[in-house]
Short mmCIF file of C-alpha atoms and ligand atoms in Angstrom, two decimals:
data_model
loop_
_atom_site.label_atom_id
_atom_site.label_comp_id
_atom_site.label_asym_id
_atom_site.label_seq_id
_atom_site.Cartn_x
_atom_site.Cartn_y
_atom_site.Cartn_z
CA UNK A 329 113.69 59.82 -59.66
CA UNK A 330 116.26 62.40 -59.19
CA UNK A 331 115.52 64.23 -62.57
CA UNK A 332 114.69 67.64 -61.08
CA UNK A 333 115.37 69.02 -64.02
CA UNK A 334 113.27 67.76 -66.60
CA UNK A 335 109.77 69.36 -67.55
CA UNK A 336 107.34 66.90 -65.67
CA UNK A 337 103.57 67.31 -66.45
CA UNK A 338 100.93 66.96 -63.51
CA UNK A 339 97.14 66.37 -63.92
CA UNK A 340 95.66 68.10 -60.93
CA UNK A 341 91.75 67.23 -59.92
CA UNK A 342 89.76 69.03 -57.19
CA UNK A 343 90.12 71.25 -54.85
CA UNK A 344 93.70 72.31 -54.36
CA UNK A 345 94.75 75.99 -53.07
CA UNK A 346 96.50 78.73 -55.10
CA UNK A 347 99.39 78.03 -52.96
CA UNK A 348 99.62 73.96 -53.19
CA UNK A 349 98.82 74.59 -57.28
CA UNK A 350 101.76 76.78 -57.31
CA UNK A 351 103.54 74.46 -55.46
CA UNK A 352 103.26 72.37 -57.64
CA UNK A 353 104.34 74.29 -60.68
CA UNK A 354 107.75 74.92 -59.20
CA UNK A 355 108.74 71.62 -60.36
CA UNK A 356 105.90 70.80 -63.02
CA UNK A 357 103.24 72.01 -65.56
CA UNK A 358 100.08 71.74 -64.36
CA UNK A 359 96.80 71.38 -66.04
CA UNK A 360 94.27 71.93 -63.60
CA UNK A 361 90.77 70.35 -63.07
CA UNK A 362 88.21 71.81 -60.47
CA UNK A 363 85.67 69.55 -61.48
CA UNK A 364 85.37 66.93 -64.10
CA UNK A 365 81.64 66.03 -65.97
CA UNK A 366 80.65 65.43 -69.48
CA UNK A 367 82.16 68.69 -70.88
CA UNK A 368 85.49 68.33 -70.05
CA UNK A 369 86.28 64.90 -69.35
CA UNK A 370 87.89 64.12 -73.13
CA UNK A 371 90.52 67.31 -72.27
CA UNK A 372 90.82 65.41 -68.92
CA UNK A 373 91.85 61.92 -70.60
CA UNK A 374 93.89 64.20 -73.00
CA UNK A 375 96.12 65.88 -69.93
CA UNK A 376 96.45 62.57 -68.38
CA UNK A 377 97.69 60.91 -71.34
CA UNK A 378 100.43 63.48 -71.59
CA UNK A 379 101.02 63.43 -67.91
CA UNK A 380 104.23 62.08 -65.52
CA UNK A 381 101.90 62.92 -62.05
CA UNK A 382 97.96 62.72 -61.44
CA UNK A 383 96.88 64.49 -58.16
CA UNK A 384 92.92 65.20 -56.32
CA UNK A 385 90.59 64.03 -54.24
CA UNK A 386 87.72 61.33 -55.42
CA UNK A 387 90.19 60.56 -58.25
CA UNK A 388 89.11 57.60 -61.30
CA UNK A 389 91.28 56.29 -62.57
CA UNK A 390 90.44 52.44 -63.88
CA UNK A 391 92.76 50.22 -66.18
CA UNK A 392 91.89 51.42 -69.71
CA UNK A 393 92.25 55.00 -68.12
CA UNK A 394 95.81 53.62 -66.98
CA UNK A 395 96.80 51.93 -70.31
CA UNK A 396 96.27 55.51 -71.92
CA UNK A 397 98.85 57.40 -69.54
CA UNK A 398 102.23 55.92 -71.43
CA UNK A 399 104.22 58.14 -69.36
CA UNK A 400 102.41 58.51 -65.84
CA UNK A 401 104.76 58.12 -62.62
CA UNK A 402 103.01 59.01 -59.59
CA UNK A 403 99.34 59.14 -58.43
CA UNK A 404 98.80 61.12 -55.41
CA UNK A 405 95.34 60.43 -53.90
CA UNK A 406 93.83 63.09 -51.40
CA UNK A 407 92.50 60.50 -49.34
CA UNK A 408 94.05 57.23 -46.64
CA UNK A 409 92.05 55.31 -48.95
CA UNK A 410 92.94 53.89 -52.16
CA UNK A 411 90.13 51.04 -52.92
CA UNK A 412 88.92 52.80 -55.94
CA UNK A 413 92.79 52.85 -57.73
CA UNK A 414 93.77 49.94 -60.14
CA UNK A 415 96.89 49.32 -57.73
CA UNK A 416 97.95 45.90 -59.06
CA UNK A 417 98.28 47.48 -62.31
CA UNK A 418 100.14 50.42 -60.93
CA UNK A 419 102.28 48.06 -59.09
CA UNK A 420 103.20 46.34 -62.40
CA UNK A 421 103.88 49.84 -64.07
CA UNK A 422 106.14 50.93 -61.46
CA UNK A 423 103.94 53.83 -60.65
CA UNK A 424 103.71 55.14 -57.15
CA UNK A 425 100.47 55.61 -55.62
CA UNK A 426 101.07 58.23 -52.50
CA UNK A 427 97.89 58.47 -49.82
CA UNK A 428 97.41 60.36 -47.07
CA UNK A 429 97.22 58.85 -43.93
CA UNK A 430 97.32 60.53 -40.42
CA UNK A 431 96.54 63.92 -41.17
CA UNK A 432 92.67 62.63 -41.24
CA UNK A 433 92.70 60.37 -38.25
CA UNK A 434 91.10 62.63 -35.26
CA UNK A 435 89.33 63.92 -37.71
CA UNK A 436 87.74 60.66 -39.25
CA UNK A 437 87.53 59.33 -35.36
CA UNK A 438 85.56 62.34 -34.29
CA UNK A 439 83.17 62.16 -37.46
CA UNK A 440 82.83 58.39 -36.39
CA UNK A 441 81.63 59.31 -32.65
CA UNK A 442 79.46 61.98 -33.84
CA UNK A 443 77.80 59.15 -35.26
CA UNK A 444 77.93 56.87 -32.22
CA UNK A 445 76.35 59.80 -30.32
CA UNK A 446 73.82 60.48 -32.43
CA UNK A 447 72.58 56.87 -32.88
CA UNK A 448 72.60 56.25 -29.41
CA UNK A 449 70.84 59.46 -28.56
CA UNK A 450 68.42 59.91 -31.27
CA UNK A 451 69.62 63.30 -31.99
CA UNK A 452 69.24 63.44 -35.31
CA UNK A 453 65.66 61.91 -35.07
CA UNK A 454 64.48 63.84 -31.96
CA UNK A 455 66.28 67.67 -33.62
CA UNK A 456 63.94 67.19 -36.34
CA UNK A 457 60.88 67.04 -34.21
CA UNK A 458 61.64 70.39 -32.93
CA UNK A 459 62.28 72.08 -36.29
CA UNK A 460 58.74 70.44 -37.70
CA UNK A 461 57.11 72.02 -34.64
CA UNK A 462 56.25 68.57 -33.04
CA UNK A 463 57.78 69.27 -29.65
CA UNK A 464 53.95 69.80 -28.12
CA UNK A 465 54.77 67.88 -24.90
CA UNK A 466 57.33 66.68 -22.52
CA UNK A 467 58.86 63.60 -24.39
CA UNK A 468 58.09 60.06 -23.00
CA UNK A 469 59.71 56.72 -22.95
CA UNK A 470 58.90 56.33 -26.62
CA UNK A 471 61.83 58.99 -27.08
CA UNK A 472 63.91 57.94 -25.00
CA UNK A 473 68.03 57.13 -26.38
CA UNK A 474 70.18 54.81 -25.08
CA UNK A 475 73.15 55.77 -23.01
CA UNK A 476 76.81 56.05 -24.19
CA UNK A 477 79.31 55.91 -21.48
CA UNK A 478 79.88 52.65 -19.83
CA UNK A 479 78.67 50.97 -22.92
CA UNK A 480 80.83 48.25 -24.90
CA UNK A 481 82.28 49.69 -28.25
CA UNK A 482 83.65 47.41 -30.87
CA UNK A 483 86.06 48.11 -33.12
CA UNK A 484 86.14 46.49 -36.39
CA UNK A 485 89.65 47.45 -37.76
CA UNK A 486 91.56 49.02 -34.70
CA UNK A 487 94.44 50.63 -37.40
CA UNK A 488 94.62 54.46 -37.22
CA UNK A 489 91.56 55.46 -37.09
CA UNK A 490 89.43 52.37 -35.05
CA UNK A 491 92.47 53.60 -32.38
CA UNK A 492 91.42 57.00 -31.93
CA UNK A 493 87.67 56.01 -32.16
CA UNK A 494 88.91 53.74 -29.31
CA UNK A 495 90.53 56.52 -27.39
CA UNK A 496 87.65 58.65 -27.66
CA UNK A 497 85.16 55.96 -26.20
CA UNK A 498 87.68 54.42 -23.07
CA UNK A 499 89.04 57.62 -21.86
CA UNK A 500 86.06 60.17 -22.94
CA UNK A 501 83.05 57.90 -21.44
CA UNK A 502 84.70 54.85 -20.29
CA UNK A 503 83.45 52.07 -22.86
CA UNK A 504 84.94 48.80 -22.66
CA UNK A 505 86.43 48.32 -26.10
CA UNK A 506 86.84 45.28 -28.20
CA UNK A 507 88.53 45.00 -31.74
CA UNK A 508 89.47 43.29 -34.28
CA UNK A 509 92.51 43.43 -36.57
CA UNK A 510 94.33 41.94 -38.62
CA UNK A 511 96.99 41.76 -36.42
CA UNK A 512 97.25 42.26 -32.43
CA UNK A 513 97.37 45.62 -30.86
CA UNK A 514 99.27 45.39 -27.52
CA UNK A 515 99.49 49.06 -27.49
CA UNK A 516 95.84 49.57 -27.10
CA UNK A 517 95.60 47.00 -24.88
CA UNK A 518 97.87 48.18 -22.32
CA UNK A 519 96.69 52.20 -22.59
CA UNK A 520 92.99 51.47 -23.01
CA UNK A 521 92.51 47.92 -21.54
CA UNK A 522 91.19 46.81 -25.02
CA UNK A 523 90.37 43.19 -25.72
CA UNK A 524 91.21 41.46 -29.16
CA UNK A 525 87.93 39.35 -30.57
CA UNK A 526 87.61 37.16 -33.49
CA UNK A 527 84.58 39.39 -35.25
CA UNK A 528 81.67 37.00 -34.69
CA UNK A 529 82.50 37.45 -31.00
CA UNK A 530 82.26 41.22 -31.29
CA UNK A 531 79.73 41.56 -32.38
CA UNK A 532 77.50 39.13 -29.99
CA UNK A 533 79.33 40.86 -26.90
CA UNK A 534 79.64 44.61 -28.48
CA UNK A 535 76.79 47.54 -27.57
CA UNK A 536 78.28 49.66 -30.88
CA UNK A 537 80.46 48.08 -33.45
CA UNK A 538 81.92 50.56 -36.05
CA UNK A 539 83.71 49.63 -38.41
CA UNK A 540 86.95 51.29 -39.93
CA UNK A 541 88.76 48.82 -41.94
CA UNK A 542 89.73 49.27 -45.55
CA UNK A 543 87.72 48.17 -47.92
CA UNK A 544 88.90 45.09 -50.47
CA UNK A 545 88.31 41.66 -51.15
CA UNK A 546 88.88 40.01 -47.73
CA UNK A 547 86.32 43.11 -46.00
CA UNK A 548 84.28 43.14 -49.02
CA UNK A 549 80.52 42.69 -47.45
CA UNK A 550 81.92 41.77 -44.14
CA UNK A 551 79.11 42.59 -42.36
CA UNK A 552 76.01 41.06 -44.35
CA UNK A 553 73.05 39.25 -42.87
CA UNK A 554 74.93 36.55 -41.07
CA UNK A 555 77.32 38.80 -39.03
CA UNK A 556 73.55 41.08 -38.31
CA UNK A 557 72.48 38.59 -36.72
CA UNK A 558 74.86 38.06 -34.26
CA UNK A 559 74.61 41.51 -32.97
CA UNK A 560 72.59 42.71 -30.01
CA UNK A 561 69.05 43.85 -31.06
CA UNK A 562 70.06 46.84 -28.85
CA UNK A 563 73.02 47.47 -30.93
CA UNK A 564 74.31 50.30 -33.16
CA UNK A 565 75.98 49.62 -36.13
CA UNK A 566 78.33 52.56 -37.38
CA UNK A 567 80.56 52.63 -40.58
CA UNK A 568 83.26 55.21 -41.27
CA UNK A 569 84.95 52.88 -43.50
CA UNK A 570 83.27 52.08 -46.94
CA UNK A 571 79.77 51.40 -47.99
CA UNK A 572 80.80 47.94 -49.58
CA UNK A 573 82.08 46.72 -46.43
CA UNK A 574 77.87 46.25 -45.40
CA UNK A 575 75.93 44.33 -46.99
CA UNK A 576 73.40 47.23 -47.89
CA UNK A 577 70.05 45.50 -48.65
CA UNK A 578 70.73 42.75 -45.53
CA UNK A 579 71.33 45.92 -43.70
CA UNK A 580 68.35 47.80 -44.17
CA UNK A 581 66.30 44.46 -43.87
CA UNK A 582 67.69 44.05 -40.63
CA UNK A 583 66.63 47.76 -39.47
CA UNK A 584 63.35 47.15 -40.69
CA UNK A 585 62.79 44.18 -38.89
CA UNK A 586 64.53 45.53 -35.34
CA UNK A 587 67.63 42.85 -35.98
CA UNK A 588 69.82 45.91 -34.93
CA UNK A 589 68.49 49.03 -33.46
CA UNK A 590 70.15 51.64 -35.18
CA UNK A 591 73.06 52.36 -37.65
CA UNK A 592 75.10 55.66 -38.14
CA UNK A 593 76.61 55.89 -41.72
CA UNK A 594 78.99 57.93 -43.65
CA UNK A 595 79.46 55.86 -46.64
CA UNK A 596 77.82 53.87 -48.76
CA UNK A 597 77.87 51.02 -51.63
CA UNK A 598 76.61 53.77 -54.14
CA UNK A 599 77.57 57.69 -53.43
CA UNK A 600 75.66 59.84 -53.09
CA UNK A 601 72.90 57.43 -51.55
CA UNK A 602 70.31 57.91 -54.12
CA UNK A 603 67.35 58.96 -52.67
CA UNK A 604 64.79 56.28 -53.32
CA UNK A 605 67.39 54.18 -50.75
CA UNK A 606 65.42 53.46 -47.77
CA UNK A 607 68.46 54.14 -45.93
CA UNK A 608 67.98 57.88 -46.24
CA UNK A 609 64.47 57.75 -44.84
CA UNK A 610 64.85 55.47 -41.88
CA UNK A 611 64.09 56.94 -38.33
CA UNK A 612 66.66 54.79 -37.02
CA UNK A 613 69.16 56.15 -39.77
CA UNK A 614 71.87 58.45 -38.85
CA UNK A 615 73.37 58.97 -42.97
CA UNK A 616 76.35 61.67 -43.70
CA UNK A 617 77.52 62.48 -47.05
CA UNK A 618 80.52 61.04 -46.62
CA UNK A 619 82.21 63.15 -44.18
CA UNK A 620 84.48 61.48 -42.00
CA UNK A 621 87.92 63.98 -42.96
CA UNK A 622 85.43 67.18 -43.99
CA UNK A 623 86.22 69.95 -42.19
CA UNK A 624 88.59 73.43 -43.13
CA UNK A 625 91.44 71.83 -41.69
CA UNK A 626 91.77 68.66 -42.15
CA UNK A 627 91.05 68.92 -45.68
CA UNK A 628 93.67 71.29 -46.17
CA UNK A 629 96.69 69.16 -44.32
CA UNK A 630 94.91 66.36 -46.63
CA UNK A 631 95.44 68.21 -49.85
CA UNK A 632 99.08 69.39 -48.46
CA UNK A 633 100.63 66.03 -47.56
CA UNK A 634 99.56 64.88 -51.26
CA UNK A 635 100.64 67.95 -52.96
CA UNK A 636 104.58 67.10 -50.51
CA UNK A 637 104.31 63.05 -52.09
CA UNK A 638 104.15 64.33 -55.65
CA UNK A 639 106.69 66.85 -55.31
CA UNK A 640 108.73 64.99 -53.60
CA UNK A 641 108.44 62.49 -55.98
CA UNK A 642 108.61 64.13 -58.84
CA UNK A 643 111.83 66.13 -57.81
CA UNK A 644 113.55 63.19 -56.10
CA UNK A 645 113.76 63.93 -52.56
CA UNK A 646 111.23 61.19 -52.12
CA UNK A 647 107.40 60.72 -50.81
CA UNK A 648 106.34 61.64 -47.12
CA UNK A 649 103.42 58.97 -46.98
CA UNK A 650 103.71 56.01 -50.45
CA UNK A 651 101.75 53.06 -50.35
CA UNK A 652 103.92 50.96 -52.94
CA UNK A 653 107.06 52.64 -53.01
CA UNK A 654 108.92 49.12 -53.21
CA UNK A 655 107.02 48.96 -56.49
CA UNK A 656 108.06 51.94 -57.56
CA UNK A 657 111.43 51.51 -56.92
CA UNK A 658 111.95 48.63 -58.54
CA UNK A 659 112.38 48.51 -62.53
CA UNK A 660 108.67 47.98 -63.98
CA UNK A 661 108.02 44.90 -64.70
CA UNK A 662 106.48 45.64 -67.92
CA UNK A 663 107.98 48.70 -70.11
CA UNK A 664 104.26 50.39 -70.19
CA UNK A 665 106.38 53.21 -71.22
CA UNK A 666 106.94 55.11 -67.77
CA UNK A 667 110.06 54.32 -66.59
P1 NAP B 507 94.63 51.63 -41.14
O1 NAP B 507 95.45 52.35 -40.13
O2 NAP B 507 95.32 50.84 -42.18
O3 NAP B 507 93.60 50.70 -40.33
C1 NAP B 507 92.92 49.64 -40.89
C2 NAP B 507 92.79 48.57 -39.84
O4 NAP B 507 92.00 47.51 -40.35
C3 NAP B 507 94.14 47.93 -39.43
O5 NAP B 507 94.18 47.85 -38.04
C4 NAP B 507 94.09 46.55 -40.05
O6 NAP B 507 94.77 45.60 -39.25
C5 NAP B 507 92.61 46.28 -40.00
N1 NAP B 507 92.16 45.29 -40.95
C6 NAP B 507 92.50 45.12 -42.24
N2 NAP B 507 91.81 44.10 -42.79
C7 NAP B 507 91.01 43.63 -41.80
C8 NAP B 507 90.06 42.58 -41.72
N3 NAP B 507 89.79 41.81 -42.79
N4 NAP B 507 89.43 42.37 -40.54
C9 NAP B 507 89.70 43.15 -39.47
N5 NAP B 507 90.60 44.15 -39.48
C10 NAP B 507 91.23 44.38 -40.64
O7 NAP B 507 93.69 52.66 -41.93
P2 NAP B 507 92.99 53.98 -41.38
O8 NAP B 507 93.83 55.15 -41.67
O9 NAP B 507 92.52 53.74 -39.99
O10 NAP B 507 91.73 54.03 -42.40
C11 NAP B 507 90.82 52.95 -42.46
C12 NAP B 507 89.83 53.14 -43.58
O11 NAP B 507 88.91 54.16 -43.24
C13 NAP B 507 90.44 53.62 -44.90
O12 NAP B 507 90.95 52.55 -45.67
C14 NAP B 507 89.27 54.32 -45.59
O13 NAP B 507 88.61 53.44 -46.47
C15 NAP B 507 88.35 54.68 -44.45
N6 NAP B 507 88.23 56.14 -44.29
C16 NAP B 507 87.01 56.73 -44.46
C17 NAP B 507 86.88 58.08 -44.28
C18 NAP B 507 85.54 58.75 -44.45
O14 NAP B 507 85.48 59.85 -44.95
N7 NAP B 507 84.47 58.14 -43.99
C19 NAP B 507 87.99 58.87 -43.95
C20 NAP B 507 89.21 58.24 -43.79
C21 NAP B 507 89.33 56.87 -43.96
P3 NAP B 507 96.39 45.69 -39.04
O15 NAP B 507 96.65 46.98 -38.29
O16 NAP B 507 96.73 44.51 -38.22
O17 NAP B 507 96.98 45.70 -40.41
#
């Protein structure tokens, strides 16, 4: 934009240090948001409709939201994904939307074999035996997991972070991989020996199929009670991706009826996974609250990276990590006020 100078105003939601706040300041004012609920949501709508930048984690931000934020420039998600952002509209606008990829991916990839691990070996399951004082005898074949290395692991969506999921699994315990994408990945067939498979193959031939695509209309209930069936009875099913990528109600018929062994989940169709959801009572239910990028550190390169794309689109040097910057570039085509 290249207008350093002018007074922008930023809407900042969630979870962003003293230093990346003041960071921010140096080229903006901020209004800032720890949390947003009943109480403070119209002052919310009232910053953003003031606003040039809007910046946080877990961010809404739906069409009427967008239609009242005349002069808003960039959106700067914490977070690689951006399925719950009106980006069509925001394309139209001209307004950037800025993610942040990469900094997550180990991360992500190690929350996604934590859940492979646990699924396959019961930990979860078998832990909580112990704590409820029901470790009384030596454990039979009735507890028994199923093993991890040397078993096939399909990827559904071998992009950043089905890659490193893949790493883990070939070179850690020496799983055959397969994957699917939407294009081919000689890279990760040459370094891992991985095999490319339409998806209804992978999951007939895979022992674990997670999936880690992003979630829209094309994977929108990808997996529902067709592609369950397919699978291996022995099979895990593990999702780092989004909840709406699984058909949730074919998915916990199928665990009910031993269609699929076991499924490790992070994320869900509705968050938090209410409790009456069978899901979160299931034996054969390994469910995380949504933690694939939570720890200290990754969080923090997460909120970094996003507070660098505003700034540096804001002040005109230009963002690190944009996921329509063509849009943005180009003149809007409607006025909508923000360019
Ligand atoms: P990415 O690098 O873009 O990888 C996505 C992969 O999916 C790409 O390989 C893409 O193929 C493939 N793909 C797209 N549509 C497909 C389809 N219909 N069928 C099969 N493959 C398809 O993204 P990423 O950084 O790995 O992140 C993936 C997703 O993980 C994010 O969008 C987000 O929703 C989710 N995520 C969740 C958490 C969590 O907390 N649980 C954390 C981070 C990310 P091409 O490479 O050929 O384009």
């Amino acid at each position: 934009m290249g207008e350093a100078s002018r007074p922008w105003r930023v809407v900042a939601v969630r979870r962003l240090s003293e230093a990346q706040l003041a960071a921010l300041s140096a080229v903006a004012e901020v209004e800032y948001f720890e949390e947003i609920s009943e109480h403070n949501r119209a002052d919310f709508l009232a910053a953003l409709s003031r606003a040039h930048g809007l910046i946080g984690g877990k961010l809404e931000l739906d069409e009427a939201m967008l239609a009242e934020a005349p002069a808003l420039r960039v959106v700067s998600t914490i977070s690689v994904g951006y399925d719950h952002l009106p980006l069509a509209t925001m394309n139209r606008r001209g307004i950037l939307l800025c993610n942040t990829p990469n900094v997550l991916t180990e991360t992500t990839a190690d929350t996604a074999f934590a859940l492979i691990m646990a699924t396959q070996r019961r930990l979860v399951e078998l832990a909580n035996r112990v704590r409820d004082g029901e470790w009384k005898a030596h454990i039979g074949r009735e507890h028994f997991g199923i093993d991890v290395h040397g078993k096939t692991l399909g990827i559904v969506g071998a992009g950043r972070i089905g890659a490193a999921t893949a790493r883990r699994g070939a070179l850690g315990f020496g799983m055959p991989i397969l994957y699917t994408a939407a294009s081919p990945k000689p890279e990760l067939e040459a370094c891992l020996g991985a095999h490319r498979r339409e998806l209804d193959a992978l999951l007939a031939e895979a022992d674990i199929v997670c999936l880690s695509v992003p979630y829209n209309a094309d994977t929108h209930h990808l997996i529902d009670a067709t592609a369950l069936a397919r699978m291996k009875s022995t099979a895990a099913l593990v999702n780092v991706a989004r909840g709406k990528v699984i058909d949730e109600p074919a998915l916990v018929d199928a665990l009910q009826r031993r269609v699929i062994r076991a499924a490790g989940l992070d994320v869900f169709a509705e968050e938090p996974l209410p409790a009456s959801s069978p899901l979160a009572a299931m034996d054969n239910v390994v469910a995380t609250p949504h933690i694939g990028s939570a720890t200290h550190e990754t969080r923090e390169a997460m909120a970094q990276l996003a507070v660098d794309n505003l700034v540096g689109a804001l002040s005109g040097s230009g963002p690190l990590t944009a996921v329509n910057e063509d849009a943005w570039r180009k003149p809007a085509a409607t006025s909508g006020g923000n360019r």
